[in-house]
Coordinates of N, CA, C and O in Angstrom, one line a residue:
M33 N -22.3 -65.9 31.3 CA -22.8 -66.5 32.6 C -22.7 -65.3 33.6 O -21.6 -64.9 34.0
I34 N -23.8 -64.9 34.1 CA -23.8 -63.8 35.1 C -24.3 -64.4 36.4 O -25.3 -65.0 36.5
I35 N -23.4 -64.2 37.4 CA -23.7 -64.7 38.8 C -23.7 -63.5 39.7 O -22.7 -62.7 39.7
H36 N -24.7 -63.2 40.4 CA -24.9 -62.0 41.2 C -24.4 -62.2 42.6 O -24.5 -61.2 43.4
D37 N -23.9 -63.3 43.0 CA -23.6 -63.5 44.4 C -22.1 -64.0 44.5 O -21.7 -64.9 43.7
A38 N -21.3 -63.3 45.3 CA -19.8 -63.6 45.3 C -19.6 -65.1 45.7 O -18.7 -65.7 45.2
A39 N -20.3 -65.5 46.7 CA -20.1 -66.9 47.2 C -20.4 -67.9 46.1 O -19.7 -68.9 45.9
T40 N -21.5 -67.7 45.4 CA -21.9 -68.6 44.3 C -20.9 -68.5 43.1 O -20.5 -69.6 42.6
L41 N -20.4 -67.3 42.8 CA -19.4 -67.2 41.8 C -18.1 -68.0 42.1 O -17.6 -68.7 41.3
V42 N -17.6 -67.8 43.3 CA -16.3 -68.6 43.6 C -16.6 -70.1 43.7 O -15.7 -70.9 43.3
R43 N -17.7 -70.5 44.2 CA -18.0 -71.9 44.3 C -18.1 -72.5 42.9 O -17.7 -73.6 42.6
T44 N -18.6 -71.7 41.9 CA -18.6 -72.1 40.5 C -17.2 -72.3 40.0 O -17.0 -73.3 39.2
V45 N -16.3 -71.5 40.3 CA -14.9 -71.6 39.9 C -14.3 -73.0 40.3 O -13.7 -73.7 39.5
Y46 N -14.6 -73.4 41.6 CA -14.1 -74.7 42.1 C -14.8 -75.8 41.4 O -14.2 -76.9 41.2
S47 N -16.1 -75.7 41.2 CA -16.9 -76.7 40.6 C -16.4 -76.9 39.1 O -16.2 -78.1 38.7
L48 N -16.1 -75.9 38.4 CA -15.5 -76.0 37.1 C -14.2 -76.7 37.1 O -13.9 -77.5 36.3
Y49 N -13.3 -76.3 38.1 CA -12.0 -76.9 38.2 C -12.2 -78.4 38.4 O -11.5 -79.2 37.8
N50 N -13.1 -78.8 39.3 CA -13.3 -80.2 39.6 C -13.8 -81.0 38.4 O -13.7 -82.2 38.4
A51 N -14.3 -80.3 37.4 CA -14.7 -81.0 36.2 C -13.7 -81.1 35.1 O -13.9 -81.5 34.0
H52 N -12.4 -80.7 35.4 CA -11.4 -80.6 34.4 C -11.1 -81.9 33.7 O -10.6 -81.9 32.6
Q53 N -11.4 -83.0 34.3 CA -11.1 -84.3 33.7 C -12.2 -84.7 32.7 O -12.0 -85.6 31.9
T54 N -13.4 -84.1 32.9 CA -14.5 -84.6 32.1 C -15.1 -83.5 31.2 O -15.9 -83.8 30.3
D55 N -14.8 -82.2 31.4 CA -15.4 -81.1 30.7 C -14.3 -80.4 29.9 O -13.5 -79.6 30.5
A56 N -14.2 -80.6 28.6 CA -13.2 -80.0 27.8 C -13.2 -78.5 27.7 O -12.3 -77.8 27.4
E57 N -14.4 -77.9 28.1 CA -14.5 -76.5 28.1 C -14.4 -75.8 29.4 O -14.7 -74.6 29.6
W58 N -13.9 -76.5 30.4 CA -13.9 -76.0 31.8 C -13.0 -74.7 31.9 O -13.4 -73.8 32.6
L59 N -11.9 -74.6 31.2 CA -11.1 -73.4 31.2 C -11.8 -72.2 30.6 O -11.7 -71.1 31.2
D60 N -12.4 -72.4 29.5 CA -13.1 -71.3 28.8 C -14.3 -70.9 29.7 O -14.6 -69.7 29.8
K61 N -15.0 -71.8 30.3 CA -16.1 -71.4 31.2 C -15.6 -70.6 32.4 O -16.2 -69.7 32.8
T62 N -14.5 -71.1 32.9 CA -13.9 -70.3 34.1 C -13.5 -68.9 33.7 O -13.7 -68.0 34.4
S63 N -12.9 -68.8 32.5 CA -12.4 -67.5 32.1 C -13.6 -66.5 31.9 O -13.4 -65.3 32.0
M64 N -14.8 -67.0 31.7 CA -15.9 -66.1 31.6 C -16.3 -65.4 32.9 O -17.0 -64.4 32.9
L65 N -15.7 -65.9 34.0 CA -16.0 -65.4 35.3 C -14.8 -64.4 35.8 O -14.9 -63.9 36.9
V66 N -13.9 -64.2 34.9 CA -12.7 -63.4 35.2 C -12.6 -62.1 34.4 O -12.8 -62.1 33.2
S67 N -12.2 -61.1 35.1 CA -12.0 -59.8 34.4 C -10.8 -59.8 33.5 O -9.8 -60.5 33.8
E68 N -10.8 -59.0 32.4 CA -9.7 -58.9 31.5 C -8.5 -58.4 32.3 O -7.3 -58.6 31.9
N69 N -8.7 -57.6 33.3 CA -7.7 -57.0 34.1 C -7.4 -57.8 35.4 O -6.8 -57.2 36.3
C70 N -7.8 -59.0 35.5 CA -7.6 -59.8 36.7 C -6.1 -59.9 37.0 O -5.3 -60.0 36.2
E71 N -5.9 -59.9 38.3 CA -4.5 -60.1 38.8 C -4.6 -61.3 39.8 O -5.2 -61.2 40.8
A72 N -3.9 -62.4 39.5 CA -3.8 -63.5 40.3 C -2.4 -63.7 40.9 O -1.4 -63.8 40.2
V73 N -2.4 -63.6 42.3 CA -1.1 -63.6 43.0 C -1.0 -64.9 43.7 O -1.8 -65.3 44.5
N74 N 0.2 -65.6 43.5 CA 0.5 -66.8 44.3 C 1.4 -66.3 45.4 O 2.6 -66.0 45.2
A75 N 0.9 -66.1 46.6 CA 1.6 -65.5 47.7 C 2.9 -66.2 48.0 O 3.9 -65.5 48.2
P76 N 2.9 -67.5 48.2 CA 4.2 -68.2 48.5 C 5.3 -68.0 47.5 O 6.5 -67.9 47.9
T77 N 5.0 -68.0 46.2 CA 6.1 -67.9 45.2 C 6.3 -66.4 44.8 O 7.3 -66.1 44.2
G78 N 5.3 -65.6 45.0 CA 5.4 -64.2 44.5 C 5.0 -64.0 43.0 O 5.0 -62.9 42.5
S79 N 4.6 -65.1 42.4 CA 4.3 -65.0 41.0 C 2.9 -64.3 40.8 O 2.0 -64.5 41.6
I80 N 2.8 -63.5 39.7 CA 1.6 -62.8 39.4 C 1.2 -63.2 38.0 O 2.1 -63.1 37.0
R81 N 0.0 -63.6 37.8 CA -0.5 -63.8 36.4 C -1.7 -62.8 36.2 O -2.4 -62.5 37.1
R82 N -1.7 -62.3 35.0 CA -2.7 -61.2 34.7 C -3.7 -61.6 33.6 O -3.3 -62.3 32.6
G83 N -4.9 -61.2 33.8 CA -5.9 -61.3 32.7 C -6.5 -62.7 32.7 O -6.1 -63.6 33.5
K84 N -7.5 -62.9 31.8 CA -8.1 -64.2 31.6 C -7.1 -65.3 31.3 O -7.1 -66.4 31.8
E85 N -6.2 -65.0 30.4 CA -5.2 -66.0 29.9 C -4.3 -66.3 31.1 O -3.9 -67.5 31.2
G86 N -3.9 -65.3 31.9 CA -3.0 -65.6 33.0 C -3.6 -66.6 34.0 O -2.9 -67.5 34.4
L87 N -4.9 -66.4 34.3 CA -5.5 -67.3 35.2 C -5.7 -68.6 34.6 O -5.5 -69.7 35.3
K88 N -6.0 -68.7 33.3 CA -6.2 -70.0 32.7 C -4.8 -70.7 32.7 O -4.8 -71.9 33.0
Q89 N -3.7 -70.1 32.5 CA -2.4 -70.7 32.5 C -2.1 -71.2 33.9 O -1.6 -72.3 34.0
R90 N -2.5 -70.5 34.9 CA -2.3 -70.9 36.3 C -3.0 -72.2 36.6 O -2.5 -73.2 37.1
L91 N -4.3 -72.2 36.2 CA -5.1 -73.4 36.4 C -4.7 -74.6 35.6 O -4.7 -75.7 36.1
L92 N -4.3 -74.3 34.4 CA -3.8 -75.4 33.5 C -2.5 -76.0 34.0 O -2.3 -77.2 34.0
N93 N -1.6 -75.1 34.6 CA -0.4 -75.6 35.2 C -0.6 -76.6 36.3 O 0.0 -77.7 36.3
W94 N -1.6 -76.3 37.2 CA -1.9 -77.2 38.3 C -2.6 -78.5 37.8 O -2.2 -79.6 38.2
S95 N -3.5 -78.3 36.9 CA -4.3 -79.5 36.4 C -3.4 -80.4 35.6 O -3.7 -81.6 35.5
T96 N -2.4 -79.9 35.0 CA -1.4 -80.7 34.2 C -0.5 -81.4 35.1 O -0.2 -82.6 34.9
A97 N 0.0 -80.7 36.1 CA 0.9 -81.3 37.1 C 0.2 -82.4 38.0 O 0.8 -83.4 38.3
F98 N -1.0 -82.2 38.3 CA -1.8 -83.1 39.1 C -3.1 -83.4 38.4 O -4.2 -82.9 38.6
P99 N -3.0 -84.3 37.3 CA -4.2 -84.5 36.5 C -5.4 -85.1 37.1 O -6.5 -84.9 36.7
D100 N -5.2 -85.8 38.3 CA -6.4 -86.3 39.0 C -6.8 -85.4 40.1 O -7.6 -85.8 41.0
S101 N -6.3 -84.2 40.1 CA -6.6 -83.3 41.3 C -8.0 -82.8 41.4 O -8.8 -82.8 40.4
S102 N -8.4 -82.5 42.6 CA -9.7 -82.0 42.9 C -9.6 -81.1 44.1 O -8.6 -81.2 44.9
N103 N -10.5 -80.2 44.3 CA -10.5 -79.2 45.4 C -11.8 -79.4 46.2 O -12.9 -79.3 45.6
E104 N -11.6 -79.6 47.5 CA -12.8 -79.7 48.4 C -12.9 -78.4 49.2 O -12.0 -78.1 50.0
I105 N -14.0 -77.7 49.0 CA -14.2 -76.4 49.7 C -14.6 -76.8 51.1 O -15.5 -77.6 51.4
T106 N -13.9 -76.2 52.1 CA -14.2 -76.4 53.5 C -14.9 -75.2 54.2 O -15.5 -75.4 55.2
N107 N -14.7 -74.0 53.6 CA -15.4 -72.8 54.1 C -15.4 -71.7 53.1 O -14.4 -71.6 52.3
V108 N -16.5 -71.0 53.1 CA -16.6 -69.8 52.2 C -17.1 -68.7 53.1 O -18.1 -68.8 53.7
V109 N -16.5 -67.5 53.0 CA -17.0 -66.3 53.7 C -17.0 -65.2 52.6 O -16.0 -65.0 51.9
A110 N -18.2 -64.6 52.4 CA -18.3 -63.7 51.3 C -19.1 -62.4 51.7 O -20.0 -62.5 52.6
T111 N -18.8 -61.3 51.1 CA -19.5 -60.1 51.1 C -20.0 -59.8 49.7 O -19.9 -60.7 48.9
N112 N -20.5 -58.6 49.5 CA -20.9 -58.3 48.1 C -19.8 -58.3 47.1 O -20.0 -58.7 45.9
D113 N -18.6 -57.9 47.5 CA -17.5 -57.8 46.5 C -16.2 -58.5 46.9 O -15.2 -58.4 46.3
Q114 N -16.3 -59.4 47.9 CA -15.2 -60.2 48.3 C -15.6 -61.6 48.7 O -16.7 -61.8 49.2
A115 N -14.7 -62.5 48.6 CA -14.9 -63.9 49.0 C -13.6 -64.5 49.4 O -12.6 -64.3 48.8
V116 N -13.7 -65.3 50.5 CA -12.5 -66.1 51.0 C -12.9 -67.5 51.0 O -14.0 -67.9 51.5
V117 N -12.1 -68.3 50.3 CA -12.4 -69.8 50.2 C -11.2 -70.6 50.8 O -10.1 -70.4 50.4
E118 N -11.6 -71.4 51.8 CA -10.7 -72.4 52.4 C -11.0 -73.7 51.7 O -12.1 -74.0 51.5
F119 N -9.9 -74.4 51.3 CA -10.2 -75.7 50.6 C -9.0 -76.6 50.7 O -7.9 -76.2 51.1
I120 N -9.2 -77.8 50.4 CA -8.2 -78.8 50.4 C -8.0 -79.3 49.0 O -8.9 -79.8 48.3
S121 N -6.8 -79.2 48.5 CA -6.4 -79.6 47.1 C -5.8 -81.0 47.2 O -4.8 -81.2 48.0
R122 N -6.2 -82.0 46.5 CA -5.7 -83.3 46.5 C -5.4 -83.7 45.1 O -6.0 -83.4 44.1
G123 N -4.3 -84.5 45.0 CA -4.0 -85.0 43.6 C -2.7 -85.8 43.7 O -2.0 -85.9 44.7
T124 N -2.3 -86.4 42.5 CA -1.1 -87.1 42.4 C -0.2 -86.4 41.3 O -0.6 -86.0 40.2
H125 N 1.0 -86.1 41.7 CA 2.0 -85.4 40.9 C 2.5 -86.2 39.7 O 3.5 -86.9 39.9
R126 N 1.8 -86.2 38.6 CA 2.1 -87.0 37.4 C 2.6 -86.2 36.2 O 2.9 -86.8 35.2
G127 N 2.6 -84.9 36.4 CA 3.0 -84.0 35.3 C 4.0 -83.0 35.8 O 4.2 -82.8 37.0
V128 N 4.6 -82.3 34.9 CA 5.6 -81.2 35.2 C 4.9 -80.1 35.9 O 3.9 -79.6 35.4
L129 N 5.4 -79.6 37.0 CA 4.9 -78.5 37.7 C 5.8 -77.3 37.5 O 7.0 -77.3 37.8
H130 N 5.3 -76.3 36.7 CA 6.1 -75.1 36.4 C 6.1 -74.1 37.6 O 5.0 -73.8 38.0
T131 N 7.3 -73.7 38.0 CA 7.4 -72.7 39.1 C 8.3 -71.6 38.7 O 9.1 -71.8 37.8
P132 N 8.3 -70.5 39.4 CA 9.2 -69.4 39.1 C 10.6 -69.8 39.2 O 11.5 -69.2 38.5
K133 N 11.0 -70.8 40.0 CA 12.4 -71.2 40.1 C 12.7 -72.4 39.3 O 13.8 -73.0 39.5
G134 N 11.8 -72.8 38.4 CA 12.1 -73.9 37.5 C 11.1 -75.0 37.6 O 10.1 -75.0 38.4
D135 N 11.2 -76.0 36.7 CA 10.2 -77.0 36.6 C 10.5 -78.1 37.6 O 11.6 -78.5 37.9
I136 N 9.4 -78.7 38.2 CA 9.5 -79.8 39.1 C 9.0 -81.0 38.3 O 7.8 -81.1 37.9
Q137 N 9.8 -82.0 38.1 CA 9.5 -83.2 37.3 C 8.5 -84.0 38.2 O 8.5 -84.0 39.4
P138 N 7.7 -84.9 37.6 CA 6.7 -85.7 38.3 C 7.4 -86.6 39.3 O 8.4 -87.2 39.1
T139 N 6.8 -86.6 40.5 CA 7.3 -87.5 41.6 C 6.4 -88.7 41.8 O 6.7 -89.5 42.6
N140 N 5.2 -88.6 41.2 CA 4.2 -89.7 41.4 C 3.7 -89.8 42.9 O 3.2 -90.8 43.3
R141 N 3.9 -88.7 43.6 CA 3.5 -88.7 45.0 C 2.1 -88.0 45.1 O 1.8 -87.1 44.4
K142 N 1.3 -88.5 46.1 CA 0.0 -87.9 46.4 C 0.2 -86.7 47.3 O 1.1 -86.7 48.2
I143 N -0.6 -85.7 47.1 CA -0.6 -84.5 48.0 C -2.0 -84.3 48.5 O -3.0 -84.6 47.9
E144 N -2.0 -83.6 49.7 CA -3.2 -83.1 50.3 C -2.8 -81.7 50.9 O -2.1 -81.7 51.9
L145 N -3.2 -80.7 50.3 CA -2.7 -79.3 50.6 C -3.9 -78.4 51.0 O -4.8 -78.2 50.2
R146 N -3.8 -77.9 52.2 CA -4.8 -76.9 52.7 C -4.4 -75.6 52.1 O -3.3 -75.1 52.2
C147 N -5.4 -74.9 51.5 CA -5.2 -73.6 50.9 C -6.2 -72.6 51.3 O -7.3 -73.0 51.8
C148 N -6.0 -71.3 51.0 CA -6.9 -70.3 51.2 C -6.8 -69.3 50.0 O -5.7 -68.8 49.7
D149 N -7.9 -69.0 49.3 CA -7.9 -68.0 48.2 C -8.8 -66.9 48.7 O -9.9 -67.0 49.2
V150 N -8.3 -65.7 48.4 CA -9.0 -64.4 48.7 C -9.3 -63.7 47.4 O -8.4 -63.4 46.6
Y151 N -10.6 -63.5 47.1 CA -11.1 -62.9 45.8 C -11.6 -61.5 46.1 O -12.3 -61.3 47.1
R152 N -11.4 -60.7 45.1 CA -12.2 -59.4 45.0 C -13.0 -59.5 43.7 O -12.4 -59.9 42.7
I153 N -14.2 -59.1 43.8 CA -15.1 -59.2 42.7 C -15.7 -57.8 42.3 O -16.1 -57.1 43.2
S154 N -15.8 -57.5 41.1 CA -16.4 -56.3 40.6 C -17.2 -56.6 39.3 O -16.7 -57.3 38.4
N155 N -18.4 -56.1 39.2 CA -19.2 -56.3 38.0 C -19.4 -57.8 37.7 O -19.2 -58.2 36.5
N156 N -19.6 -58.6 38.7 CA -19.8 -60.0 38.5 C -18.6 -60.8 37.9 O -18.7 -61.8 37.3
E157 N -17.4 -60.2 38.1 CA -16.2 -60.8 37.6 C -15.1 -60.8 38.7 O -15.0 -59.9 39.5
I158 N -14.2 -61.8 38.6 CA -13.1 -61.8 39.6 C -12.0 -60.8 39.1 O -11.6 -60.9 37.9
V159 N -11.7 -59.9 39.9 CA -10.7 -58.9 39.6 C -9.3 -59.1 40.3 O -8.3 -58.7 39.7
T160 N -9.3 -59.8 41.4 CA -8.1 -60.2 42.1 C -8.3 -61.5 42.7 O -9.4 -61.9 43.2
L161 N -7.2 -62.3 42.8 CA -7.2 -63.6 43.5 C -5.8 -63.6 44.1 O -4.8 -63.5 43.5
H162 N -5.8 -63.8 45.5 CA -4.6 -64.0 46.2 C -4.6 -65.4 46.8 O -5.6 -65.7 47.6
S163 N -3.7 -66.2 46.5 CA -3.7 -67.6 47.0 C -2.6 -67.8 48.0 O -1.4 -67.4 47.8
Y164 N -3.0 -68.5 49.1 CA -2.1 -68.8 50.2 C -2.1 -70.3 50.5 O -3.2 -70.9 50.5
Y165 N -0.9 -70.9 50.7 CA -0.8 -72.3 51.0 C 0.6 -72.5 51.6 O 1.5 -71.7 51.5
D166 N 0.8 -73.7 52.2 CA 2.0 -74.1 52.8 C 3.0 -74.6 51.8 O 2.9 -75.8 51.4
A167 N 3.8 -73.8 51.2 CA 4.7 -74.2 50.2 C 5.7 -75.2 50.7 O 6.1 -76.2 49.9
L168 N 6.2 -75.1 51.9 CA 7.1 -76.1 52.4 C 6.4 -77.4 52.6 O 7.0 -78.5 52.3
G169 N 5.2 -77.4 53.0 CA 4.4 -78.6 53.2 C 4.2 -79.3 51.8 O 4.3 -80.5 51.7
L170 N 4.0 -78.5 50.8 CA 3.9 -79.1 49.4 C 5.3 -79.7 49.0 O 5.3 -80.9 48.5
Q171 N 6.4 -79.1 49.3 CA 7.7 -79.6 48.9 C 7.9 -80.9 49.7 O 8.4 -81.9 49.2
E172 N 7.5 -80.9 51.0 CA 7.7 -82.1 51.8 C 6.9 -83.3 51.3 O 7.4 -84.4 51.2
Q173 N 5.6 -83.0 50.9 CA 4.8 -84.1 50.3 C 5.3 -84.6 49.0 O 5.1 -85.8 48.7
L174 N 6.0 -83.8 48.3 CA 6.6 -84.2 47.0 C 8.0 -84.8 47.2 O 8.6 -85.3 46.2
G175 N 8.4 -84.8 48.4 CA 9.8 -85.4 48.7 C 10.9 -84.5 48.2 O 12.0 -85.0 47.9
L176 N 10.7 -83.2 48.2 CA 11.7 -82.3 47.6 C 12.5 -81.4 48.5 O 13.2 -80.6 48.1
T177 N 12.3 -81.6 49.8 CA 13.1 -80.8 50.7 C 14.5 -81.3 50.7 O 14.8 -82.5 50.4
P178 N 15.5 -80.4 50.9 CA 16.9 -80.8 50.8 C 17.2 -82.0 51.8 O 18.0 -82.9 51.4
A179 N 16.6 -82.0 52.9 CA 16.9 -83.2 53.8 C 16.4 -84.5 53.3 O 17.1 -85.5 53.3
Q180 N 15.2 -84.5 52.6 CA 14.7 -85.7 52.0 C 15.5 -86.1 50.9 O 15.8 -87.3 50.7
Q181 N 16.0 -85.2 50.1 CA 16.8 -85.5 48.9 C 18.2 -86.1 49.4 O 18.7 -87.0 48.8
A182 N 18.7 -85.5 50.4 CA 20.0 -85.9 50.9 C 19.9 -87.3 51.5 O 20.8 -88.1 51.2
Q183 N 18.8 -87.6 52.1 CA 18.6 -89.0 52.6 C 18.6 -90.0 51.5 O 19.0 -91.2 51.7
R184 N 18.1 -89.6 50.3 CA 18.1 -90.5 49.2 C 19.3 -90.4 48.3 O 19.4 -91.1 47.3
G185 N 20.2 -89.5 48.7 CA 21.5 -89.4 47.9 C 21.3 -88.7 46.6 O 22.0 -88.8 45.7
E186 N 20.2 -87.8 46.5 CA 19.9 -87.1 45.3 C 20.3 -85.7 45.4 O 20.4 -85.1 46.4
P187 N 20.6 -85.1 44.2 CA 20.9 -83.6 44.3 C 19.7 -82.8 44.5 O 18.6 -83.3 44.2
A188 N 19.8 -81.7 45.2 CA 18.6 -80.9 45.5 C 18.0 -80.4 44.2 O 18.6 -80.0 43.3
Q189 N 16.6 -80.4 44.2 CA 15.9 -79.9 43.0 C 15.3 -78.6 43.4 O 14.8 -78.4 44.5
Q190 N 15.5 -77.6 42.5 CA 15.0 -76.3 42.7 C 13.5 -76.2 42.6 O 12.9 -76.9 41.8
E191 N 12.9 -75.3 43.5 CA 11.5 -75.0 43.3 C 11.3 -73.6 42.9 O 12.0 -72.7 43.2

């Protein structure tokens, strides 16, 4: 799949993700848009995934933790070799969310998370992805802040 426009390429990534519940090949289709040398950085956690497999694992982690999730693009700004996507991710936390500080067990809570992804593109492939979002807001929506847990008399869960 060759896409010659950065904005169209990144929109395709989100469209494929939004089809994860109905298209068994969505991950493979997405990996066709990614360089073998891709570096995907999760800015709030500092985690870095590399290559097609790394990005697939990142997407699979989110879609497993939030099986009904979808992403609504609210803005795209693009040049020939870069794109910035603002979007809202929504879903229900029904699966384990793997984080650098440990697994977060399902809370069955709904989230609505505003995010921003910054892409660099070369030869019609994604070579870097830097993701930004409100990590504390995510913890609050999942009921995982220490204050929320203390109110419920629960031990603090690591993220």
